XYZ file of C-alpha atoms in Angstrom:
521
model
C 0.000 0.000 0.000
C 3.160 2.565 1.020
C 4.370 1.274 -2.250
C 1.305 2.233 -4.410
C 0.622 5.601 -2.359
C 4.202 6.625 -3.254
C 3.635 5.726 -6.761
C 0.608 7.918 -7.041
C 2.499 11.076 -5.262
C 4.932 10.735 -7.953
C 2.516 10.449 -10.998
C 0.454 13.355 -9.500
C 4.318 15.083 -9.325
C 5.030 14.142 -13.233
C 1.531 15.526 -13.684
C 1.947 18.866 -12.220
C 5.290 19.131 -14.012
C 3.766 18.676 -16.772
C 0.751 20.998 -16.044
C 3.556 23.734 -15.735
C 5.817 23.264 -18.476
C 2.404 22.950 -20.904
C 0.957 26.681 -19.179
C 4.656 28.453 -20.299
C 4.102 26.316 -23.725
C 0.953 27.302 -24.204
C 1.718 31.184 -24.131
C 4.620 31.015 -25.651
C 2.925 29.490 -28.725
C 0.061 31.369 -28.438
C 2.227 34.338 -28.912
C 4.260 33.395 -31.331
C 1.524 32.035 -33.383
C -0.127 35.418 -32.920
C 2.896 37.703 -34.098
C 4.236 35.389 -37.225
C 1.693 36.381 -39.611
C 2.009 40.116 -38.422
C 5.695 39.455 -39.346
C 5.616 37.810 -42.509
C 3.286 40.624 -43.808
C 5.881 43.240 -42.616
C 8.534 42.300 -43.974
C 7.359 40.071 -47.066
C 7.475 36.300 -47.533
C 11.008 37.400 -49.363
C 12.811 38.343 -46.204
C 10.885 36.134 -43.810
C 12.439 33.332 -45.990
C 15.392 34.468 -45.510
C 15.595 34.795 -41.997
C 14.061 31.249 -41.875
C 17.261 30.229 -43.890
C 19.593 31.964 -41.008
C 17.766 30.404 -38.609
C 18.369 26.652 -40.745
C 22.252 27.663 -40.567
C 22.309 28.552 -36.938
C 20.602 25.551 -35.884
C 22.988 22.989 -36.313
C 24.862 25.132 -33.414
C 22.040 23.845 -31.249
C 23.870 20.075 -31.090
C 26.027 21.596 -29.038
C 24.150 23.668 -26.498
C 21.425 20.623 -26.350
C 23.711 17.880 -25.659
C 25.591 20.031 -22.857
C 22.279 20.924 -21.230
C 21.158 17.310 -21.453
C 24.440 15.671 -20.334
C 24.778 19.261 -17.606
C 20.862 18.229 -16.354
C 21.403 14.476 -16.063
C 24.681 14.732 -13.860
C 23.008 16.936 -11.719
C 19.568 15.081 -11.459
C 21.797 12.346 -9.708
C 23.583 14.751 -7.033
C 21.066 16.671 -5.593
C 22.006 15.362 -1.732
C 23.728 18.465 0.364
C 26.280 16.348 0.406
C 27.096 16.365 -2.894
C 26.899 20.047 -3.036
C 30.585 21.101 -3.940
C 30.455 18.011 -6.776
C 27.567 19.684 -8.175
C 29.073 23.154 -8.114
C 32.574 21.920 -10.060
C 30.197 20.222 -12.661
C 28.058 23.355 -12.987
C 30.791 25.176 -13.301
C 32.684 23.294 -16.520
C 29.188 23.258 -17.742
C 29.123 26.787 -17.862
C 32.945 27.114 -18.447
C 32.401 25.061 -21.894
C 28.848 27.049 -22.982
C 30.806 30.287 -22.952
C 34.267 29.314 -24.268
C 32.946 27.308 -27.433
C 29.831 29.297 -27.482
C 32.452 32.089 -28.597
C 34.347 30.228 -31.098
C 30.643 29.197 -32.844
C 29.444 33.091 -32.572
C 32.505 34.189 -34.187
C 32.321 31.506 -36.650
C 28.146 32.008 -38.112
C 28.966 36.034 -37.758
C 32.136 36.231 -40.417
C 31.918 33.012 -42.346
C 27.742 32.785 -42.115
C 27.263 35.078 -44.758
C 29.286 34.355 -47.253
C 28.757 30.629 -47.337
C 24.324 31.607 -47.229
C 24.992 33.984 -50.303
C 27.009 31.038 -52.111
C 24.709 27.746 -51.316
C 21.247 29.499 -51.409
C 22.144 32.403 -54.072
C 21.124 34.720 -51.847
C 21.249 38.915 -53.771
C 20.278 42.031 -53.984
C 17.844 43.549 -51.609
C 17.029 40.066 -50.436
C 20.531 39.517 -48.733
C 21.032 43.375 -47.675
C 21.144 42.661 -44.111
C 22.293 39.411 -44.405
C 25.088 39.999 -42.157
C 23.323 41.581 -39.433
C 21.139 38.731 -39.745
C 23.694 36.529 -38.854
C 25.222 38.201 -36.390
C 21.753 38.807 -34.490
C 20.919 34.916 -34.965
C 24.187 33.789 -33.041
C 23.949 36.278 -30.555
C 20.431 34.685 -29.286
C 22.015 31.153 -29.984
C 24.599 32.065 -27.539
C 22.176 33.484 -24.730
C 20.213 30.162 -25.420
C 23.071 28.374 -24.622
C 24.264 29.906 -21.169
C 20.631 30.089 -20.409
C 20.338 26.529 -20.633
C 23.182 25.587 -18.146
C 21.309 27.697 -15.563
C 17.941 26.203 -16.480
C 19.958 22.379 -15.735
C 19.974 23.399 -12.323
C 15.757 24.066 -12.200
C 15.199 20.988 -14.364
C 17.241 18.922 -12.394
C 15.004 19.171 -9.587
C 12.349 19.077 -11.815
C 11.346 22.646 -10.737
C 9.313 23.475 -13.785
C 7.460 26.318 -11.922
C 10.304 28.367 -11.892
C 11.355 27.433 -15.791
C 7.703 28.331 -17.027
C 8.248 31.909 -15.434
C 11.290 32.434 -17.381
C 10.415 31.253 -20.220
C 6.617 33.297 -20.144
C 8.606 36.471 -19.242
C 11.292 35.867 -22.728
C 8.502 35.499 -24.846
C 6.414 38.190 -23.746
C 9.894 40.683 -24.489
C 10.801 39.013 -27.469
C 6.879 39.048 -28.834
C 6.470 42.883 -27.670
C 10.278 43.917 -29.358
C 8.728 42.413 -32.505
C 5.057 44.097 -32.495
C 7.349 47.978 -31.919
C 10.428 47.034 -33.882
C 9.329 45.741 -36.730
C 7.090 48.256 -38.536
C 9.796 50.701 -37.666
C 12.298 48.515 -39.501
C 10.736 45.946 -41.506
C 13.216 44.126 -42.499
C 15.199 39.703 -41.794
C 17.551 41.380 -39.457
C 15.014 42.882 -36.973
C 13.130 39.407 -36.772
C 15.827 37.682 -35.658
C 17.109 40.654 -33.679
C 13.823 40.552 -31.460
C 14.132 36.690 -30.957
C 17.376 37.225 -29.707
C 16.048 39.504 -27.214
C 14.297 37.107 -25.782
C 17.084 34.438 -25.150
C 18.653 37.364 -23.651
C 16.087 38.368 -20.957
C 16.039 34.038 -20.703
C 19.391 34.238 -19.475
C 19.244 36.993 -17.080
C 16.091 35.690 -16.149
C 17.541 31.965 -15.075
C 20.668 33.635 -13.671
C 18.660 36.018 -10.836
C 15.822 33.243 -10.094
C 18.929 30.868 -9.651
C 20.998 33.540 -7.260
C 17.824 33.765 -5.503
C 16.681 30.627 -4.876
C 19.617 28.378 -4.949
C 23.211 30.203 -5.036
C 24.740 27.559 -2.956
C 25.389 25.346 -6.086
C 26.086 28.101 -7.916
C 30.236 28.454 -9.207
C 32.661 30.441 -11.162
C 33.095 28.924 -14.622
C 36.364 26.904 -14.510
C 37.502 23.289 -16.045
C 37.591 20.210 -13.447
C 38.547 17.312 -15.058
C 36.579 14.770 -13.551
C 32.888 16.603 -14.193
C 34.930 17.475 -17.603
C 35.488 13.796 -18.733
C 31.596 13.098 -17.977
C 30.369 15.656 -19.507
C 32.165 14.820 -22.668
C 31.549 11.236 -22.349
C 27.769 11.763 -22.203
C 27.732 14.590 -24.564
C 29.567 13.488 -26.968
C 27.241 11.070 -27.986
C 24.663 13.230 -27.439
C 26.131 15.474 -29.798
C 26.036 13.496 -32.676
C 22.332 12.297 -31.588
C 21.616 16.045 -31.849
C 23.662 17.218 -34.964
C 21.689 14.315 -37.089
C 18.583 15.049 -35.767
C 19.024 18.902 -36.420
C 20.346 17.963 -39.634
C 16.865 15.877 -40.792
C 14.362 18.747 -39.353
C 16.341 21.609 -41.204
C 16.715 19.330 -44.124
C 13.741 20.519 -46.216
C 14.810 24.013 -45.392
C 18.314 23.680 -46.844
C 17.012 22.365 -49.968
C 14.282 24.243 -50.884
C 17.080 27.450 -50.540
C 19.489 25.815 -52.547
C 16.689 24.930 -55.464
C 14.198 27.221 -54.914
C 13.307 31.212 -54.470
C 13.496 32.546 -50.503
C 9.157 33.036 -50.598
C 9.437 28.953 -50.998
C 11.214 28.956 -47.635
C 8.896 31.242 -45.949
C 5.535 29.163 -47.257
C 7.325 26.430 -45.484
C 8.587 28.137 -42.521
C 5.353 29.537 -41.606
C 3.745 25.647 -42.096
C 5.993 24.094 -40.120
C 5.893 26.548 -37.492
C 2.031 25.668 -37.256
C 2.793 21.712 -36.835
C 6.186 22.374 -34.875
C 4.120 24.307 -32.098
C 1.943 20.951 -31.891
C 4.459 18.658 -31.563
C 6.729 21.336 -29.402
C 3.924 21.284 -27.238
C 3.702 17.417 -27.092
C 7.724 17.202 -26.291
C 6.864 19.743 -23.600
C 4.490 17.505 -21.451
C 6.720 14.739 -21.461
C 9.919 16.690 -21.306
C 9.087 16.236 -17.536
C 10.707 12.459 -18.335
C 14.191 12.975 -18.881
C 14.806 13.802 -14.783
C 11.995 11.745 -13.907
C 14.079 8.685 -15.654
C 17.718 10.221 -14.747
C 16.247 9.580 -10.789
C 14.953 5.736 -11.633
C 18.343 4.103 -12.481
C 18.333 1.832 -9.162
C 14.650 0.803 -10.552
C 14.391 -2.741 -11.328
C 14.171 -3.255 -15.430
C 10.597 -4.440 -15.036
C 9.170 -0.938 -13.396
C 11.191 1.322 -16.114
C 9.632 -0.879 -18.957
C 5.932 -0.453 -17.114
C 6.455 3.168 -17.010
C 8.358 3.635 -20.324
C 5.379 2.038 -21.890
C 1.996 3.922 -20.138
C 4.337 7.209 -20.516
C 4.257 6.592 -24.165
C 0.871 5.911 -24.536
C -0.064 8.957 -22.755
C 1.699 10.798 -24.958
C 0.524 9.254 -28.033
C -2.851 9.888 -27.578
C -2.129 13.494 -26.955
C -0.195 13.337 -29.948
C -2.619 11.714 -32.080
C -5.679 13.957 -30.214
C -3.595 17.264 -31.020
C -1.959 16.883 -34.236
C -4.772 14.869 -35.653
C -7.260 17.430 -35.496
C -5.034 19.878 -37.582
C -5.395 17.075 -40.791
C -9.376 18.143 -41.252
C -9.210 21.919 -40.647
C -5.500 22.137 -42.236
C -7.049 24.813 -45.363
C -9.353 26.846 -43.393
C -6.812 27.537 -40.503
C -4.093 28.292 -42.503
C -6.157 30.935 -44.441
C -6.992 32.794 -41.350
C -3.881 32.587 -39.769
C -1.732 32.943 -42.465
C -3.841 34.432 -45.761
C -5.282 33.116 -48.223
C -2.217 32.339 -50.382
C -0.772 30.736 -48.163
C -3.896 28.201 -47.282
C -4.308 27.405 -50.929
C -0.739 26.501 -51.541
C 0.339 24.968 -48.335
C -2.690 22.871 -47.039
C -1.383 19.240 -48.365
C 1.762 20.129 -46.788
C 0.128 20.612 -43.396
C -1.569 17.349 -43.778
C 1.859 16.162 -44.763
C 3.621 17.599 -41.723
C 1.284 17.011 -38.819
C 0.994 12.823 -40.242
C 5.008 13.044 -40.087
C 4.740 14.559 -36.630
C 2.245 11.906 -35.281
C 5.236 9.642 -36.108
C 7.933 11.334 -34.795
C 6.200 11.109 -31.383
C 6.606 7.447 -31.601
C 10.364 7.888 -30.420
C 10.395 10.403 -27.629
C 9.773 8.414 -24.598
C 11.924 6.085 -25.194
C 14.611 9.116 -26.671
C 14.114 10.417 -23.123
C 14.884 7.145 -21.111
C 17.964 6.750 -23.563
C 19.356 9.905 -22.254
C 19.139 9.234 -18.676
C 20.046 6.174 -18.943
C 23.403 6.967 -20.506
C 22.961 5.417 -23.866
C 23.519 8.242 -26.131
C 25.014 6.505 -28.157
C 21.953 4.755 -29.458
C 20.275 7.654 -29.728
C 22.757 9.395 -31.725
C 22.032 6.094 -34.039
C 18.164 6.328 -34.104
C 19.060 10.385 -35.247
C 21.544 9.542 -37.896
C 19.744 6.984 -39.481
C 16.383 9.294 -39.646
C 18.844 12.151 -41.184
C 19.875 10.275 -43.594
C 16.460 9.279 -44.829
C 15.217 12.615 -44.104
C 17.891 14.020 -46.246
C 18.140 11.682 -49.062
C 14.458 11.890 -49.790
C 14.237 15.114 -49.921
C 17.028 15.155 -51.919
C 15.433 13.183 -54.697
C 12.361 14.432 -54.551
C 12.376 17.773 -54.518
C 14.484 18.830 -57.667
C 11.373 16.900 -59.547
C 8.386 17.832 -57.693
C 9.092 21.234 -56.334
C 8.671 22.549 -52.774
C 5.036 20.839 -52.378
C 7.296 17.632 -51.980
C 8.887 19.028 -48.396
C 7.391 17.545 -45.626
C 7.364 13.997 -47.221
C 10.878 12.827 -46.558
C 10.049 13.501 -42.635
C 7.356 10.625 -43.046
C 9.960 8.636 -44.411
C 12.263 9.538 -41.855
C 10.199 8.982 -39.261
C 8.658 5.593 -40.736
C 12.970 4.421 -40.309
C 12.873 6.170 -37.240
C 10.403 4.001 -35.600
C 12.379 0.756 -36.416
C 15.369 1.500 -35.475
C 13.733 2.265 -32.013
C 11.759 -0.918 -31.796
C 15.277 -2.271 -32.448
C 16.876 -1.083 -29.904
C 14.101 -1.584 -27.632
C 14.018 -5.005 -28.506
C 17.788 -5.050 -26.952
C 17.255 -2.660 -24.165
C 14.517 -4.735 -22.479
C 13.942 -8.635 -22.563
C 10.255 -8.842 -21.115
C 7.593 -11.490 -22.194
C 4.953 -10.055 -25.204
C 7.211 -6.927 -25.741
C 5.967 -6.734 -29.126
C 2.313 -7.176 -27.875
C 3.397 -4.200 -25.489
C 4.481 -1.805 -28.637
C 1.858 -2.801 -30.861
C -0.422 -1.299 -28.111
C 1.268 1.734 -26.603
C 2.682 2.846 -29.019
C 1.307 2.064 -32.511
C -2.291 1.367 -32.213
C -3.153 4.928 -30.694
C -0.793 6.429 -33.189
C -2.385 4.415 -36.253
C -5.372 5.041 -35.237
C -5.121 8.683 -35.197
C -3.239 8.883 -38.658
C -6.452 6.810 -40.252
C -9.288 8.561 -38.291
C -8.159 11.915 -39.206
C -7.633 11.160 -42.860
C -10.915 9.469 -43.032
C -12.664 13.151 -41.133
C -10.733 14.993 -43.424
C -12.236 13.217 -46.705
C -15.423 12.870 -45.032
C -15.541 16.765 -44.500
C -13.713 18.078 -47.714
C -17.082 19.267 -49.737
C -18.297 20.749 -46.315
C -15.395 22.660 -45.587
C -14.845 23.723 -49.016
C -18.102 25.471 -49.124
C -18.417 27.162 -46.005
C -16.498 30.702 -45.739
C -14.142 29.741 -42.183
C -14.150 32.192 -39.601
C -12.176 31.359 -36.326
C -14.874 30.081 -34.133
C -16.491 27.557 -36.864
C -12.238 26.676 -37.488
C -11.934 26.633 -33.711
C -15.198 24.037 -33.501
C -14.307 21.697 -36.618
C -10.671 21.807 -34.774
C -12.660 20.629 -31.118
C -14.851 18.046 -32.320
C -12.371 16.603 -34.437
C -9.698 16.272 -31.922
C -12.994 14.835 -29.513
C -13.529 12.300 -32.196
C -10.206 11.049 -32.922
C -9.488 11.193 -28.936
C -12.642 8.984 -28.520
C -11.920 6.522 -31.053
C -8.280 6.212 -29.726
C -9.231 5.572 -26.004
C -11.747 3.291 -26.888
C -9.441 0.986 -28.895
C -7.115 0.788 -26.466
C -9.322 -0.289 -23.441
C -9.304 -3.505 -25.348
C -6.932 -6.441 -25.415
C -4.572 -7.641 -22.944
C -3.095 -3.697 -22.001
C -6.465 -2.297 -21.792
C -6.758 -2.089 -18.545
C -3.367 -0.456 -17.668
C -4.316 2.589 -19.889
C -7.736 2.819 -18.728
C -6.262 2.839 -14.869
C -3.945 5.698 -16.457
C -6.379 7.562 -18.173
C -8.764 7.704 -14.384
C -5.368 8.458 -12.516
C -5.087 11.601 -15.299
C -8.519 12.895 -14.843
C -8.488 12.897 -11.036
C -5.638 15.121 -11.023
C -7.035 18.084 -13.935
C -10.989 17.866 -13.779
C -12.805 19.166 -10.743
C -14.890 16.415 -10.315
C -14.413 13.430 -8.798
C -13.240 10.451 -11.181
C -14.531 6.780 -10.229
């Protein structure tokens, strides 16, 4: 009974994490969703593309600060004690030590040779590349902010403080948004985009640096090397690194592409779609971001109780995932018109469809991405990443010389169809329990399937109706509601049968007690 009763105060813990990190998603997206259209029509689909290109070439920069921050956040997660207090400190302090010294080097590097090698691959001229370089330098800047930031932040996450993360991260946004909505009419123009995101990473950093003085200076250090928290991090990271670079590598890859064989208004079309389906799935990543800690604390856990909670985490999250990015498939035209114009929702609506069914698969990974991680295997993870680059990459390679930029979004679905067997691979090797395969086939790809075919089928079902109705944002809003209620139905339903049924239907009361007001039998 002490057993199950501590087992509930955790889940209701994970929950509540989760509750927070979704609230700070939530606005963030809302307000970035908000200001991109006011953006794009500012400063033309022209420039926006371009500063989605400098944004493509800055990202691979991101390897580096992610893998630190995950390697920074999992060391710490396991010496939290008082005890361990001045270990802590030395790690935190090569942590930062390594963000600022290489974070230099990679600013220096994007501001002088950035330029040059965008105006050369993407034949980037006249007034398009202008303010190229400012561009550049303005995108690195934030990068670098981002990445001191997120040392700080290790210290919050590692205690799985996501209160204190959701306030930083609300206040950034709400700077960054408001720079963008005075800035930008003023000076419409890539580099003052870019400019005002990096205003926000700023106010991030001195944001996470004052809430961590405040609340927990103890641990707090000096940056400085210390070889022993050096050779972990590295060890960890390195991996890491690689899992990261690949992975950056297959989400920009459509980006790079459609710059190098296409005109910069290609790259804004899809920049503006994928920033519709990446706030989804962002938002997904968000609620069980809450994992990685949770799983870096569980390593003395017998292999049995990781597997049991590796598997109801993921279908949690797949249902949510199916639920959220599901419902975009029927109302895919209609939104994008009123977010976005009307040129816009006539040329990019099969790529939304495209992008939110590649999405749905992508979140067939991250649970077990997470447990990877904190479990120390990065270096299967860096092999799940590189093997969906590459099949990322080389289909959109091959298709997109011959079919033009309506093609992007298809070589993620490939990607993330290879994605998903290389993980059951490894899975197959990380865990040796009886009916594993019974165990995936329900967690993981029945609620996902299911959600793939129901929201096709809505959005044939629906086409004529939709097509001759003028949208407005509450009939959007409603097709959006009862679509997601439909395909969340269908979903649960299905899996309260079979042999796992009951597990998720246990899950799915445990979740309801803890968000609706009534009481849940």
């Amino acid at each position: 009974m002490i057993a199950d009763l501590t087992a509930e105060r955790k889940s209701h813990r994970l929950l509540g994490n989760s509750a927070w990190n979704v609230a700070a998603f939530l606005i963030s997206v809302g307000l970035n969703l908000l200001i991109l259209p006011f953006v794009a029509f500012r400063i033309g689909l022209a420039a926006f593309g371009v500063a989605g290109l400098v944004m493509a070439c800055v990202a691979p920069a991101l390897a580096f600060s992610n893998a630190l921050a995950l390697a920074t956040t999992r060391e710490l997660a396991q010496r939290l004690s008082p005890g361990e207090r001045e270990a802590s400190r030395r790690l935190f302090a090569t942590a930062l030590m390594l963000a600022g010294g290489i974070g230099l080097v990679i600013v220096m590097s994007l501001s002088m040779v950035g330029p040059l090698a965008a105006r050369l691959a993407f034949g980037l001229q006249g007034r398009t590349a202008e303010d190229l370089g400012l561009t550049f330098v303005f995108g690195a800047s934030g990068w670098l902010c981002q990445a001191l930031s997120a040392v700080f932040l290790a210290l919050f996450t590692a205690r799985q403080d996501y209160r204190r993360i959701a306030l930083i991260s609300t206040v950034s946004t709400l700077v960054s948004t408001g720079s963008m909505v005075i800035l930008v009419p003023r000076w419409p123009q890539a580099s003052t985009f870019v400019g005002c995101q990096a205003l926000g990473f700023a106010t991030s950093l001195l944001g996470a640096m004052l809430l961590a003085r405040l609340s927990i200076g103890d641990w707090l250090a000096r940056p400085a090397l210390h070889r022993a928290p050096l050779g972990k991090l590295i060890h960890l990271g390195g991996w890491q690194f690689a899992a990261q670079t690949s992975g950056l590598v297959a989400g920009q890859a459509d980006r790079y592409l459609l710059g190098a064989f296409l005109q910069p208004q290609f790259v804004g079309l899809y920049t503006i779609t994928q920033r519709l389906e990446e706030a989804m799935y962002i938002g997904i990543l968000k609620v069980g971001e809450i994992l990685f800690p949770f799983f870096s604390s569980l390593q003395k856990e017998s292999s049995d109780r990781i597997a049991d909670l590796l598997f109801r985490s993921s279908w949690v999250l797949n249902v949510l995932a199916a639920t959220a990015l599901g419902a975009l498939i029927p109302v895919s035209g209609p939104l994008l018109q009123l977010w976005a114009g009307r040129e816009v929702g006539d040329q990019a609506e099969q790529l939304l469809v495209v992008l939110a069914v590649a999405g749905m698969l992508g979140c067939s990974a991250n649970v077990f991405a997470s447990y990877l991680v904190a479990s120390g295997r990065s270096r299967s993870n860096a092999l799940i990443s590189l093997v969906t680059a590459v099949f990322t990459l080389a289909t959109s390679a091959v298709a997109l010389p011959y079919f033009g930029w309506r093609a992007a979004g298809w070589s993620s679905c490939i990607g993330m169809i290879a994605q998903i067997i290389v993980t059951m691979i490894l899975l197959r090797q990380s865990f040796g329990l009886i009916g594993l395969w019974s165990r995936v086939a329900h967690f993981v790809l029945l609620p996902l399937g299911a959600g793939i075919v129901i929201a096709l089928g809505l959005r044939y079902c629906a086409a004529g109706f939709i097509s001759e109705l003028i949208p407005f944002w509450w009939y959007v809003g409603v097709a959006y509601g009862l679509a997601a209620g439909i395909i969340f139905v269908v979903v649960v339903v299905v899996s309260g049968v079979g042999p796992h049924g009951a597990a998720c239907r246990r899950d799915l009361r445990l979740i309801a007690r803890r968000f609706l007001p009534m009481r849940v039998a």
